[in-house]
Amino acid sequence: MAGTDGPLRDTPQEWRITASETPFTGAKTAVRTDRVVMPDGSVSGRDYQVHPGSVAVLALDERDRVLVLKQYRHPVRHKLWEVPAGLLDVPGENPLHAARRELYEEAHVEAADWRVLIDMYTSPGGSDEAVRIFLARQLSEAEGERFTASDEEADMEVARVPLGDLVRGALAGDLHNSCLVTAVLALAAARAGGPEGLDALRPADAPWPARPFEA
């Protein structure tokens, strides 16, 4: 296996598309079929979900507990423990603004300190969904009236769980939500990564090429 000079980086690239159609369009997402030219010159169909993008928040309190929510997810027929998360409702929406909104609506909490924890594609073989996960600290109860929940969120449970318990639950196979698992393991790795620890995380307004936004 060949080595590499310098750090590994994903690189933008777009293979030629000879045709494209959208056989299904839903309320928030769609399904697209592209005919893509392969390196050997052949053409293959690729079906994937077109997604606006999402944000998620690992909200960490002064007792090293993470704010988590338990919510029913119909496609997998489970109630999953998750971190607050939501869609980027408007193209070009500032992800930090969206993250603040989700933390307020789902938990009635605000935070004074924000960092980018990690960026990811949730399932790049079948969806173009990109997620930015923030670390939020210095938590406090939000002012004003609570957001009125509906649909699955009306049945949502809220808890604060020690970070170590969540790490152990993820590694034991007891917790499955991708944003929660990614977030808690990323936070544990950031803490173990060197003397700078969480201070080495990117600022909350760091560029996000997957979903460019205005400051």
PDB file of C-alpha atoms in Angstrom:
ATOM      1  CA  MET A   1       0.000   0.000   0.000  1.00  0.00           C
ATOM      2  CA  ALA A   2       1.417   3.380  -1.003  1.00  0.00           C
ATOM      3  CA  GLY A   3       2.175   5.936   1.674  1.00  0.00           C
ATOM      4  CA  THR A   4       1.190   9.580   1.678  1.00  0.00           C
ATOM      5  CA  ASP A   5       3.077  12.812   2.157  1.00  0.00           C
ATOM      6  CA  GLY A   6       1.389  15.042   4.713  1.00  0.00           C
ATOM      7  CA  PRO A   7      -2.078  14.718   6.261  1.00  0.00           C
ATOM      8  CA  LEU A   8      -4.873  12.795   4.562  1.00  0.00           C
ATOM      9  CA  ARG A   9      -7.542  15.024   3.017  1.00  0.00           C
ATOM     10  CA  ASP A  10     -10.727  14.290   1.101  1.00  0.00           C
ATOM     11  CA  THR A  11     -10.575  15.981  -2.303  1.00  0.00           C
ATOM     12  CA  PRO A  12     -13.459  17.469  -4.330  1.00  0.00           C
ATOM     13  CA  GLN A  13     -14.069  15.718  -7.656  1.00  0.00           C
ATOM     14  CA  GLU A  14     -17.039  15.349  -9.988  1.00  0.00           C
ATOM     15  CA  TRP A  15     -17.279  12.681 -12.649  1.00  0.00           C
ATOM     16  CA  ARG A  16     -19.184  13.522 -15.822  1.00  0.00           C
ATOM     17  CA  ILE A  17     -22.956  13.022 -15.745  1.00  0.00           C
ATOM     18  CA  THR A  18     -24.691  12.187 -19.023  1.00  0.00           C
ATOM     19  CA  ALA A  19     -28.273  12.361 -17.699  1.00  0.00           C
ATOM     20  CA  SER A  20     -30.109  13.092 -14.480  1.00  0.00           C
ATOM     21  CA  GLU A  21     -33.690  12.739 -13.270  1.00  0.00           C
ATOM     22  CA  THR A  22     -35.555  13.123  -9.984  1.00  0.00           C
ATOM     23  CA  PRO A  23     -38.189  10.361  -9.749  1.00  0.00           C
ATOM     24  CA  PHE A  24     -39.282  11.348  -6.230  1.00  0.00           C
ATOM     25  CA  THR A  25     -39.543  14.663  -4.383  1.00  0.00           C
ATOM     26  CA  GLY A  26     -40.654  14.733  -0.752  1.00  0.00           C
ATOM     27  CA  ALA A  27     -41.290  17.496   1.767  1.00  0.00           C
ATOM     28  CA  LYS A  28     -37.619  17.896   2.729  1.00  0.00           C
ATOM     29  CA  THR A  29     -35.578  15.559   0.554  1.00  0.00           C
ATOM     30  CA  ALA A  30     -35.635  14.002  -2.909  1.00  0.00           C
ATOM     31  CA  VAL A  31     -34.235  10.985  -4.763  1.00  0.00           C
ATOM     32  CA  ARG A  32     -32.085  11.582  -7.822  1.00  0.00           C
ATOM     33  CA  THR A  33     -30.774   9.197 -10.469  1.00  0.00           C
ATOM     34  CA  ASP A  34     -27.597  10.219 -12.301  1.00  0.00           C
ATOM     35  CA  ARG A  35     -25.940   8.414 -15.213  1.00  0.00           C
ATOM     36  CA  VAL A  36     -22.241   8.706 -14.373  1.00  0.00           C
ATOM     37  CA  VAL A  37     -19.245   8.047 -16.644  1.00  0.00           C
ATOM     38  CA  MET A  38     -16.870   5.596 -14.919  1.00  0.00           C
ATOM     39  CA  PRO A  39     -13.043   5.688 -15.257  1.00  0.00           C
ATOM     40  CA  ASP A  40     -13.154   2.866 -17.837  1.00  0.00           C
ATOM     41  CA  GLY A  41     -15.606   4.840 -20.003  1.00  0.00           C
ATOM     42  CA  SER A  42     -18.702   2.846 -19.086  1.00  0.00           C
ATOM     43  CA  VAL A  43     -21.842   4.587 -17.786  1.00  0.00           C
ATOM     44  CA  SER A  44     -23.589   3.481 -14.588  1.00  0.00           C
ATOM     45  CA  GLY A  45     -26.693   4.670 -12.763  1.00  0.00           C
ATOM     46  CA  ARG A  46     -26.355   6.085  -9.262  1.00  0.00           C
ATOM     47  CA  ASP A  47     -29.447   6.610  -7.086  1.00  0.00           C
ATOM     48  CA  TYR A  48     -29.090   8.864  -4.027  1.00  0.00           C
ATOM     49  CA  GLN A  49     -30.993  11.051  -1.600  1.00  0.00           C
ATOM     50  CA  VAL A  50     -30.692  14.795  -2.154  1.00  0.00           C
ATOM     51  CA  HIS A  51     -30.568  16.380   1.283  1.00  0.00           C
ATOM     52  CA  PRO A  52     -30.386  20.028   2.453  1.00  0.00           C
ATOM     53  CA  GLY A  53     -27.838  19.258   5.180  1.00  0.00           C
ATOM     54  CA  SER A  54     -28.095  19.156   8.960  1.00  0.00           C
ATOM     55  CA  VAL A  55     -26.600  20.411  12.182  1.00  0.00           C
ATOM     56  CA  ALA A  56     -26.245  18.677  15.536  1.00  0.00           C
ATOM     57  CA  VAL A  57     -25.179  19.862  18.981  1.00  0.00           C
ATOM     58  CA  LEU A  58     -23.216  18.117  21.707  1.00  0.00           C
ATOM     59  CA  ALA A  59     -24.246  20.279  24.656  1.00  0.00           C
ATOM     60  CA  LEU A  60     -21.891  19.667  27.578  1.00  0.00           C
ATOM     61  CA  ASP A  61     -22.693  21.015  31.055  1.00  0.00           C
ATOM     62  CA  GLU A  62     -20.393  21.933  33.948  1.00  0.00           C
ATOM     63  CA  ARG A  63     -20.727  18.413  35.404  1.00  0.00           C
ATOM     64  CA  ASP A  64     -19.456  16.792  32.181  1.00  0.00           C
ATOM     65  CA  ARG A  65     -22.936  15.601  31.245  1.00  0.00           C
ATOM     66  CA  VAL A  66     -24.281  15.601  27.712  1.00  0.00           C
ATOM     67  CA  LEU A  67     -27.808  16.736  26.919  1.00  0.00           C
ATOM     68  CA  VAL A  68     -29.546  13.907  25.052  1.00  0.00           C
ATOM     69  CA  LEU A  69     -33.011  13.277  23.666  1.00  0.00           C
ATOM     70  CA  LYS A  70     -34.886  10.019  23.101  1.00  0.00           C
ATOM     71  CA  GLN A  71     -37.001  10.098  19.958  1.00  0.00           C
ATOM     72  CA  TYR A  72     -38.907   7.588  17.817  1.00  0.00           C
ATOM     73  CA  ARG A  73     -37.384   7.013  14.372  1.00  0.00           C
ATOM     74  CA  HIS A  74     -39.803   5.179  12.138  1.00  0.00           C
ATOM     75  CA  PRO A  75     -37.422   3.892   9.419  1.00  0.00           C
ATOM     76  CA  VAL A  76     -35.463   1.846  11.983  1.00  0.00           C
ATOM     77  CA  ARG A  77     -38.439   1.163  14.305  1.00  0.00           C
ATOM     78  CA  HIS A  78     -36.547   2.347  17.387  1.00  0.00           C
ATOM     79  CA  LYS A  79     -36.587   5.097  19.962  1.00  0.00           C
ATOM     80  CA  LEU A  80     -33.012   6.352  19.804  1.00  0.00           C
ATOM     81  CA  TRP A  81     -30.989   8.461  22.194  1.00  0.00           C
ATOM     82  CA  GLU A  82     -29.706  11.419  20.187  1.00  0.00           C
ATOM     83  CA  VAL A  83     -28.158  14.854  20.526  1.00  0.00           C
ATOM     84  CA  PRO A  84     -30.248  17.884  19.445  1.00  0.00           C
ATOM     85  CA  ALA A  85     -30.209  18.119  15.655  1.00  0.00           C
ATOM     86  CA  GLY A  86     -32.160  19.469  12.715  1.00  0.00           C
ATOM     87  CA  LEU A  87     -32.195  20.369   9.062  1.00  0.00           C
ATOM     88  CA  LEU A  88     -30.738  23.434   7.418  1.00  0.00           C
ATOM     89  CA  ASP A  89     -34.117  24.770   6.392  1.00  0.00           C
ATOM     90  CA  VAL A  90     -32.892  27.506   4.044  1.00  0.00           C
ATOM     91  CA  PRO A  91     -30.137  27.177   1.391  1.00  0.00           C
ATOM     92  CA  GLY A  92     -27.041  29.018   2.623  1.00  0.00           C
ATOM     93  CA  GLU A  93     -28.356  29.159   6.202  1.00  0.00           C
ATOM     94  CA  ASN A  94     -25.648  29.843   8.783  1.00  0.00           C
ATOM     95  CA  PRO A  95     -25.159  26.480  10.542  1.00  0.00           C
ATOM     96  CA  LEU A  96     -24.431  28.081  13.920  1.00  0.00           C
ATOM     97  CA  HIS A  97     -27.756  29.939  13.781  1.00  0.00           C
ATOM     98  CA  ALA A  98     -29.489  26.645  12.960  1.00  0.00           C
ATOM     99  CA  ALA A  99     -27.696  24.856  15.817  1.00  0.00           C
ATOM    100  CA  ARG A 100     -28.736  27.525  18.324  1.00  0.00           C
ATOM    101  CA  ARG A 101     -32.318  27.173  17.097  1.00  0.00           C
ATOM    102  CA  GLU A 102     -32.345  23.387  17.494  1.00  0.00           C
ATOM    103  CA  LEU A 103     -30.876  23.531  21.001  1.00  0.00           C
ATOM    104  CA  TYR A 104     -33.539  26.061  21.999  1.00  0.00           C
ATOM    105  CA  GLU A 105     -36.471  24.269  20.364  1.00  0.00           C
ATOM    106  CA  GLU A 106     -35.617  20.743  21.467  1.00  0.00           C
ATOM    107  CA  ALA A 107     -34.233  21.395  24.953  1.00  0.00           C
ATOM    108  CA  HIS A 108     -35.012  25.052  25.830  1.00  0.00           C
ATOM    109  CA  VAL A 109     -31.297  25.578  26.455  1.00  0.00           C
ATOM    110  CA  GLU A 110     -28.793  28.162  25.227  1.00  0.00           C
ATOM    111  CA  ALA A 111     -24.988  28.130  25.295  1.00  0.00           C
ATOM    112  CA  ALA A 112     -22.382  30.870  25.578  1.00  0.00           C
ATOM    113  CA  ASP A 113     -19.426  28.929  24.125  1.00  0.00           C
ATOM    114  CA  TRP A 114     -19.548  27.251  20.708  1.00  0.00           C
ATOM    115  CA  ARG A 115     -16.949  25.308  18.687  1.00  0.00           C
ATOM    116  CA  VAL A 116     -17.082  23.101  15.610  1.00  0.00           C
ATOM    117  CA  LEU A 117     -16.594  19.560  16.891  1.00  0.00           C
ATOM    118  CA  ILE A 118     -16.633  17.590  13.625  1.00  0.00           C
ATOM    119  CA  ASP A 119     -18.047  17.600  10.066  1.00  0.00           C
ATOM    120  CA  MET A 120     -19.202  14.471   8.267  1.00  0.00           C
ATOM    121  CA  TYR A 121     -21.206  12.930   5.446  1.00  0.00           C
ATOM    122  CA  THR A 122     -23.711  10.549   7.027  1.00  0.00           C
ATOM    123  CA  SER A 123     -23.937   7.995   4.201  1.00  0.00           C
ATOM    124  CA  PRO A 124     -22.014   9.176   1.125  1.00  0.00           C
ATOM    125  CA  GLY A 125     -22.745   6.019  -0.855  1.00  0.00           C
ATOM    126  CA  GLY A 126     -26.464   6.798  -0.897  1.00  0.00           C
ATOM    127  CA  SER A 127     -27.011  10.403   0.218  1.00  0.00           C
ATOM    128  CA  ASP A 128     -25.377  13.812  -0.140  1.00  0.00           C
ATOM    129  CA  GLU A 129     -26.344  14.757   3.444  1.00  0.00           C
ATOM    130  CA  ALA A 130     -23.624  16.736   5.215  1.00  0.00           C
ATOM    131  CA  VAL A 131     -23.751  17.320   8.980  1.00  0.00           C
ATOM    132  CA  ARG A 132     -21.843  19.823  11.094  1.00  0.00           C
ATOM    133  CA  ILE A 133     -21.697  18.877  14.775  1.00  0.00           C
ATOM    134  CA  PHE A 134     -21.035  21.646  17.265  1.00  0.00           C
ATOM    135  CA  LEU A 135     -19.732  21.501  20.822  1.00  0.00           C
ATOM    136  CA  ALA A 136     -21.784  23.851  23.026  1.00  0.00           C
ATOM    137  CA  ARG A 137     -20.687  24.732  26.574  1.00  0.00           C
ATOM    138  CA  GLN A 138     -21.598  27.170  29.329  1.00  0.00           C
ATOM    139  CA  LEU A 139     -25.233  26.073  29.209  1.00  0.00           C
ATOM    140  CA  SER A 140     -28.185  27.896  30.736  1.00  0.00           C
ATOM    141  CA  GLU A 141     -31.956  27.726  30.626  1.00  0.00           C
ATOM    142  CA  ALA A 142     -33.292  29.679  27.655  1.00  0.00           C
ATOM    143  CA  GLU A 143     -35.506  32.688  28.192  1.00  0.00           C
ATOM    144  CA  GLY A 144     -39.051  32.940  26.881  1.00  0.00           C
ATOM    145  CA  GLU A 145     -41.726  30.337  26.275  1.00  0.00           C
ATOM    146  CA  ARG A 146     -40.888  26.768  25.418  1.00  0.00           C
ATOM    147  CA  PHE A 147     -41.228  25.672  21.807  1.00  0.00           C
ATOM    148  CA  THR A 148     -44.383  23.627  21.202  1.00  0.00           C
ATOM    149  CA  ALA A 149     -43.333  20.176  19.980  1.00  0.00           C
ATOM    150  CA  SER A 150     -45.326  18.120  17.475  1.00  0.00           C
ATOM    151  CA  ASP A 151     -45.213  14.756  15.680  1.00  0.00           C
ATOM    152  CA  GLU A 152     -42.360  12.528  16.961  1.00  0.00           C
ATOM    153  CA  GLU A 153     -40.962  15.373  19.087  1.00  0.00           C
ATOM    154  CA  ALA A 154     -44.144  15.509  21.187  1.00  0.00           C
ATOM    155  CA  ASP A 155     -43.114  12.175  22.754  1.00  0.00           C
ATOM    156  CA  MET A 156     -39.461  13.123  23.249  1.00  0.00           C
ATOM    157  CA  GLU A 157     -37.567  12.419  26.494  1.00  0.00           C
ATOM    158  CA  VAL A 158     -34.744  14.719  27.653  1.00  0.00           C
ATOM    159  CA  ALA A 159     -31.867  13.740  29.935  1.00  0.00           C
ATOM    160  CA  ARG A 160     -28.323  14.700  30.889  1.00  0.00           C
ATOM    161  CA  VAL A 161     -25.931  11.755  30.849  1.00  0.00           C
ATOM    162  CA  PRO A 162     -22.222  11.602  31.794  1.00  0.00           C
ATOM    163  CA  LEU A 163     -20.010  11.642  28.715  1.00  0.00           C
ATOM    164  CA  GLY A 164     -18.225   8.472  29.791  1.00  0.00           C
ATOM    165  CA  ASP A 165     -21.508   6.554  29.956  1.00  0.00           C
ATOM    166  CA  LEU A 166     -22.319   7.561  26.384  1.00  0.00           C
ATOM    167  CA  VAL A 167     -18.882   6.526  25.121  1.00  0.00           C
ATOM    168  CA  ARG A 168     -19.272   3.126  26.787  1.00  0.00           C
ATOM    169  CA  GLY A 169     -22.812   2.772  25.419  1.00  0.00           C
ATOM    170  CA  ALA A 170     -21.666   3.499  21.878  1.00  0.00           C
ATOM    171  CA  LEU A 171     -18.790   1.010  22.049  1.00  0.00           C
ATOM    172  CA  ALA A 172     -21.078  -1.625  23.602  1.00  0.00           C
ATOM    173  CA  GLY A 173     -23.539  -1.359  20.714  1.00  0.00           C
ATOM    174  CA  ASP A 174     -26.321   0.036  22.881  1.00  0.00           C
ATOM    175  CA  LEU A 175     -26.458   3.487  21.220  1.00  0.00           C
ATOM    176  CA  HIS A 176     -26.800   3.797  17.457  1.00  0.00           C
ATOM    177  CA  ASN A 177     -27.645   7.331  16.369  1.00  0.00           C
ATOM    178  CA  SER A 178     -24.859   8.449  14.037  1.00  0.00           C
ATOM    179  CA  CYS A 179     -24.626  12.031  15.302  1.00  0.00           C
ATOM    180  CA  LEU A 180     -24.577  10.993  18.953  1.00  0.00           C
ATOM    181  CA  VAL A 181     -21.966   8.268  18.422  1.00  0.00           C
ATOM    182  CA  THR A 182     -19.782  10.482  16.251  1.00  0.00           C
ATOM    183  CA  ALA A 183     -20.070  13.427  18.636  1.00  0.00           C
ATOM    184  CA  VAL A 184     -19.205  11.640  21.879  1.00  0.00           C
ATOM    185  CA  LEU A 185     -16.291   9.727  20.352  1.00  0.00           C
ATOM    186  CA  ALA A 186     -14.995  12.907  18.683  1.00  0.00           C
ATOM    187  CA  LEU A 187     -15.136  14.770  21.992  1.00  0.00           C
ATOM    188  CA  ALA A 188     -13.277  11.969  23.777  1.00  0.00           C
ATOM    189  CA  ALA A 189     -10.652  11.959  21.010  1.00  0.00           C
ATOM    190  CA  ALA A 190     -10.271  15.743  21.113  1.00  0.00           C
ATOM    191  CA  ARG A 191      -9.621  15.637  24.838  1.00  0.00           C
ATOM    192  CA  ALA A 192      -7.006  12.929  24.383  1.00  0.00           C
ATOM    193  CA  GLY A 193      -5.363  14.559  21.388  1.00  0.00           C
ATOM    194  CA  GLY A 194      -2.797  16.738  23.119  1.00  0.00           C
ATOM    195  CA  PRO A 195      -2.200  19.514  25.614  1.00  0.00           C
ATOM    196  CA  GLU A 196      -4.427  21.984  23.750  1.00  0.00           C
ATOM    197  CA  GLY A 197      -7.420  19.671  24.104  1.00  0.00           C
ATOM    198  CA  LEU A 198     -10.715  21.332  23.218  1.00  0.00           C
ATOM    199  CA  ASP A 199      -8.960  24.648  22.560  1.00  0.00           C
ATOM    200  CA  ALA A 200      -7.675  23.102  19.330  1.00  0.00           C
ATOM    201  CA  LEU A 201     -11.218  22.736  17.948  1.00  0.00           C
ATOM    202  CA  ARG A 202     -12.202  25.021  15.096  1.00  0.00           C
ATOM    203  CA  PRO A 203     -14.157  28.211  15.802  1.00  0.00           C
ATOM    204  CA  ALA A 204     -17.926  28.068  15.432  1.00  0.00           C
ATOM    205  CA  ASP A 205     -17.828  30.120  12.210  1.00  0.00           C
ATOM    206  CA  ALA A 206     -15.195  27.947  10.479  1.00  0.00           C
ATOM    207  CA  PRO A 207     -15.774  27.497   6.711  1.00  0.00           C
ATOM    208  CA  TRP A 208     -17.825  24.485   5.661  1.00  0.00           C
ATOM    209  CA  PRO A 209     -17.271  23.692   1.957  1.00  0.00           C
ATOM    210  CA  ALA A 210     -19.969  21.011   1.967  1.00  0.00           C
ATOM    211  CA  ARG A 211     -22.624  23.647   2.759  1.00  0.00           C
ATOM    212  CA  PRO A 212     -21.237  27.167   2.179  1.00  0.00           C
ATOM    213  CA  PHE A 213     -22.945  29.859   4.227  1.00  0.00           C
ATOM    214  CA  GLU A 214     -22.948  33.570   4.889  1.00  0.00           C
ATOM    215  CA  ALA A 215     -21.601  34.813   8.214  1.00  0.00           C
TER     216      ALA A 215
END
